[in-house]
Amino acid sequence: MYQDWIWGLVGGGLIGIAAALYLLVNGRILGASGILGGLVDGTERAHSKERLAFLAGLVLVPVSVVPFYSSVDTHLTPNLAVVIFAGLLVGVGTRLANGCTSGHGVCGISRLAPRGMVATVFYLLGGGASLLLFKHVLGVI
Amino acid sequence: MRALFAFIAGGTFGTGLVVSGMTDTTKVQGWLDIFGDWDPTLAFVLGGAVVPMFFAWRYTDGRLPRLGGKFPAPPEPKLDHNLVLGSLIFGLGWGLAGLCPGPAIASLSYGGFGGGVFLIAMIAGMLAAPPARRWLDAVAGSS
């Protein structure tokens, strides 16, 4: 547990540095759901090259730089019905709210933006309620 | 140049997600499980990420982005039903599978078949958002 906190802090620092770089150099907000969502629904075709380059880095770089990468595992549930339902909720929810953990959480809170803070409170509430419902009440996870 | 720095930002972001444990669904579910055996690591991840960004936002005052353009204007402080409901729905899905959008993309190379299915379902959900938003706005407007 103690080690988890250290890795959490180090990884979090890297996330923050990435977001700071994207803001200060490219002048853009690092929000994963917005970058992907704007591409797939065609609402923000502008900067699509920049978005694709960001996603390419996100997919390709961790494989090559994280030393213990060969041992990492997402431990995702094998229950595909759960996977599909959860994916749909994450997709529709983040686009309705216009942001996710990175955009509202990291970029919004650090800007002291009320929208980012409110969103973060509600997705953490949703996450806690989800574990309560699906794990402790229904026992599906 | 813009694409190069976007690639570097995406790569650094993805590396941070893997290192912090955000791509490990069992860890994330432990971080969200406040009614069970709660692990507070998520607060360290978020805290570690917010600090550099706090200084970055302060640095933007009176300056312009290095590669041109303008910094994003502060969003309208509009706290509406879409923000609240959307975040709640996202949180439910996040807790259920343990993946949020960034880690879902970052783990594509090793997440296996299930990871790909999650990403496709997430994109389908994203495409369903504009009609869902119109419906919610109509319901909110008529009440």
PDB file of N, CA and C in Angstrom, chain A residues 20-29 47 50, chain B residues 1-3 5 59-60 63-73:
ATOM      1  N   ALA A  20       0.575  20.019 -18.394  1.00  0.00           N
ATOM      2  CA  ALA A  20       1.200  21.341 -18.405  1.00  0.00           C
ATOM      3  C   ALA A  20       1.882  21.591 -19.753  1.00  0.00           C
ATOM      4  N   LEU A  21       2.555  20.566 -20.282  1.00  0.00           N
ATOM      5  CA  LEU A  21       3.221  20.674 -21.586  1.00  0.00           C
ATOM      6  C   LEU A  21       2.203  20.960 -22.690  1.00  0.00           C
ATOM      7  N   TYR A  22       1.116  20.196 -22.693  1.00  0.00           N
ATOM      8  CA  TYR A  22       0.088  20.345 -23.730  1.00  0.00           C
ATOM      9  C   TYR A  22      -0.556  21.730 -23.654  1.00  0.00           C
ATOM     10  N   LEU A  23      -0.682  22.237 -22.430  1.00  0.00           N
ATOM     11  CA  LEU A  23      -1.267  23.576 -22.248  1.00  0.00           C
ATOM     12  C   LEU A  23      -0.282  24.668 -22.676  1.00  0.00           C
ATOM     13  N   LEU A  24       0.931  24.623 -22.151  1.00  0.00           N
ATOM     14  CA  LEU A  24       1.858  25.734 -22.360  1.00  0.00           C
ATOM     15  C   LEU A  24       2.428  25.757 -23.770  1.00  0.00           C
ATOM     16  N   VAL A  25       2.627  24.576 -24.381  1.00  0.00           N
ATOM     17  CA  VAL A  25       3.207  24.534 -25.729  1.00  0.00           C
ATOM     18  C   VAL A  25       2.121  24.575 -26.794  1.00  0.00           C
ATOM     19  N   ASN A  26       1.138  23.690 -26.705  1.00  0.00           N
ATOM     20  CA  ASN A  26       0.104  23.610 -27.738  1.00  0.00           C
ATOM     21  C   ASN A  26      -1.099  24.514 -27.441  1.00  0.00           C
ATOM     22  N   GLY A  27      -1.203  24.969 -26.192  1.00  0.00           N
ATOM     23  CA  GLY A  27      -2.320  25.833 -25.847  1.00  0.00           C
ATOM     24  C   GLY A  27      -3.641  25.099 -25.753  1.00  0.00           C
ATOM     25  N   ARG A  28      -3.567  23.785 -25.463  1.00  0.00           N
ATOM     26  CA  ARG A  28      -4.785  22.976 -25.423  1.00  0.00           C
ATOM     27  C   ARG A  28      -4.963  22.314 -24.061  1.00  0.00           C
ATOM     28  N   ILE A  29      -6.210  21.982 -23.754  1.00  0.00           N
ATOM     29  CA  ILE A  29      -6.503  21.281 -22.511  1.00  0.00           C
ATOM     30  C   ILE A  29      -6.375  19.779 -22.735  1.00  0.00           C
ATOM     31  N   HIS A  47      -7.801  20.822 -35.584  1.00  0.00           N
ATOM     32  CA  HIS A  47      -6.732  20.235 -34.769  1.00  0.00           C
ATOM     33  C   HIS A  47      -6.782  18.706 -34.764  1.00  0.00           C
ATOM     34  N   GLU A  50      -3.331  17.072 -34.528  1.00  0.00           N
ATOM     35  CA  GLU A  50      -2.777  17.185 -33.179  1.00  0.00           C
ATOM     36  C   GLU A  50      -3.413  16.142 -32.256  1.00  0.00           C
TER      37      GLU A  50
ATOM     38  N   MET B   1       5.382  20.537 -35.742  1.00  0.00           N
ATOM     39  CA  MET B   1       5.786  20.777 -34.350  1.00  0.00           C
ATOM     40  C   MET B   1       4.646  20.527 -33.364  1.00  0.00           C
ATOM     41  N   ARG B   2       3.442  21.010 -33.744  1.00  0.00           N
ATOM     42  CA  ARG B   2       2.285  20.814 -32.850  1.00  0.00           C
ATOM     43  C   ARG B   2       2.038  19.326 -32.643  1.00  0.00           C
ATOM     44  N   ALA B   3       2.123  18.560 -33.744  1.00  0.00           N
ATOM     45  CA  ALA B   3       1.863  17.121 -33.644  1.00  0.00           C
ATOM     46  C   ALA B   3       2.952  16.445 -32.808  1.00  0.00           C
ATOM     47  N   PHE B   5       4.743  17.719 -30.307  1.00  0.00           N
ATOM     48  CA  PHE B   5       4.541  17.962 -28.873  1.00  0.00           C
ATOM     49  C   PHE B   5       3.264  17.295 -28.353  1.00  0.00           C
ATOM     50  N   TYR B  59       1.224  30.324 -14.864  1.00  0.00           N
ATOM     51  CA  TYR B  59       2.214  30.794 -15.833  1.00  0.00           C
ATOM     52  C   TYR B  59       1.542  31.354 -17.089  1.00  0.00           C
ATOM     53  N   THR B  60       0.318  30.905 -17.399  1.00  0.00           N
ATOM     54  CA  THR B  60      -0.353  31.369 -18.625  1.00  0.00           C
ATOM     55  C   THR B  60      -0.751  32.845 -18.555  1.00  0.00           C
ATOM     56  N   ARG B  63       0.577  35.550 -21.021  1.00  0.00           N
ATOM     57  CA  ARG B  63       1.450  34.920 -22.019  1.00  0.00           C
ATOM     58  C   ARG B  63       0.607  34.226 -23.082  1.00  0.00           C
ATOM     59  N   LEU B  64       1.302  33.723 -24.105  1.00  0.00           N
ATOM     60  CA  LEU B  64       0.639  32.978 -25.171  1.00  0.00           C
ATOM     61  C   LEU B  64       1.270  31.589 -25.269  1.00  0.00           C
ATOM     62  N   PRO B  65       0.522  30.599 -25.821  1.00  0.00           N
ATOM     63  CA  PRO B  65       1.114  29.269 -25.996  1.00  0.00           C
ATOM     64  C   PRO B  65       2.373  29.341 -26.864  1.00  0.00           C
ATOM     65  N   ARG B  66       3.338  28.483 -26.576  1.00  0.00           N
ATOM     66  CA  ARG B  66       4.639  28.491 -27.251  1.00  0.00           C
ATOM     67  C   ARG B  66       4.484  28.349 -28.765  1.00  0.00           C
ATOM     68  N   LEU B  67       3.529  27.545 -29.208  1.00  0.00           N
ATOM     69  CA  LEU B  67       3.384  27.299 -30.646  1.00  0.00           C
ATOM     70  C   LEU B  67       2.231  28.099 -31.261  1.00  0.00           C
ATOM     71  N   GLY B  68       1.911  29.226 -30.648  1.00  0.00           N
ATOM     72  CA  GLY B  68       0.898  30.085 -31.234  1.00  0.00           C
ATOM     73  C   GLY B  68      -0.507  29.783 -30.749  1.00  0.00           C
ATOM     74  N   GLY B  69      -1.443  30.602 -31.197  1.00  0.00           N
ATOM     75  CA  GLY B  69      -2.820  30.461 -30.739  1.00  0.00           C
ATOM     76  C   GLY B  69      -3.022  31.162 -29.417  1.00  0.00           C
ATOM     77  N   LYS B  70      -4.101  30.797 -28.763  1.00  0.00           N
ATOM     78  CA  LYS B  70      -4.437  31.412 -27.481  1.00  0.00           C
ATOM     79  C   LYS B  70      -4.699  30.333 -26.452  1.00  0.00           C
ATOM     80  N   PHE B  71      -4.538  30.680 -25.188  1.00  0.00           N
ATOM     81  CA  PHE B  71      -4.902  29.725 -24.146  1.00  0.00           C
ATOM     82  C   PHE B  71      -6.425  29.634 -24.079  1.00  0.00           C
ATOM     83  N   PRO B  72      -6.956  28.442 -23.735  1.00  0.00           N
ATOM     84  CA  PRO B  72      -8.413  28.294 -23.669  1.00  0.00           C
ATOM     85  C   PRO B  72      -9.019  29.243 -22.638  1.00  0.00           C
ATOM     86  N   ALA B  73     -10.085  29.921 -23.042  1.00  0.00           N
ATOM     87  CA  ALA B  73     -10.759  30.849 -22.132  1.00  0.00           C
ATOM     88  C   ALA B  73     -11.397  30.051 -21.001  1.00  0.00           C
TER      89      ALA B  73
END
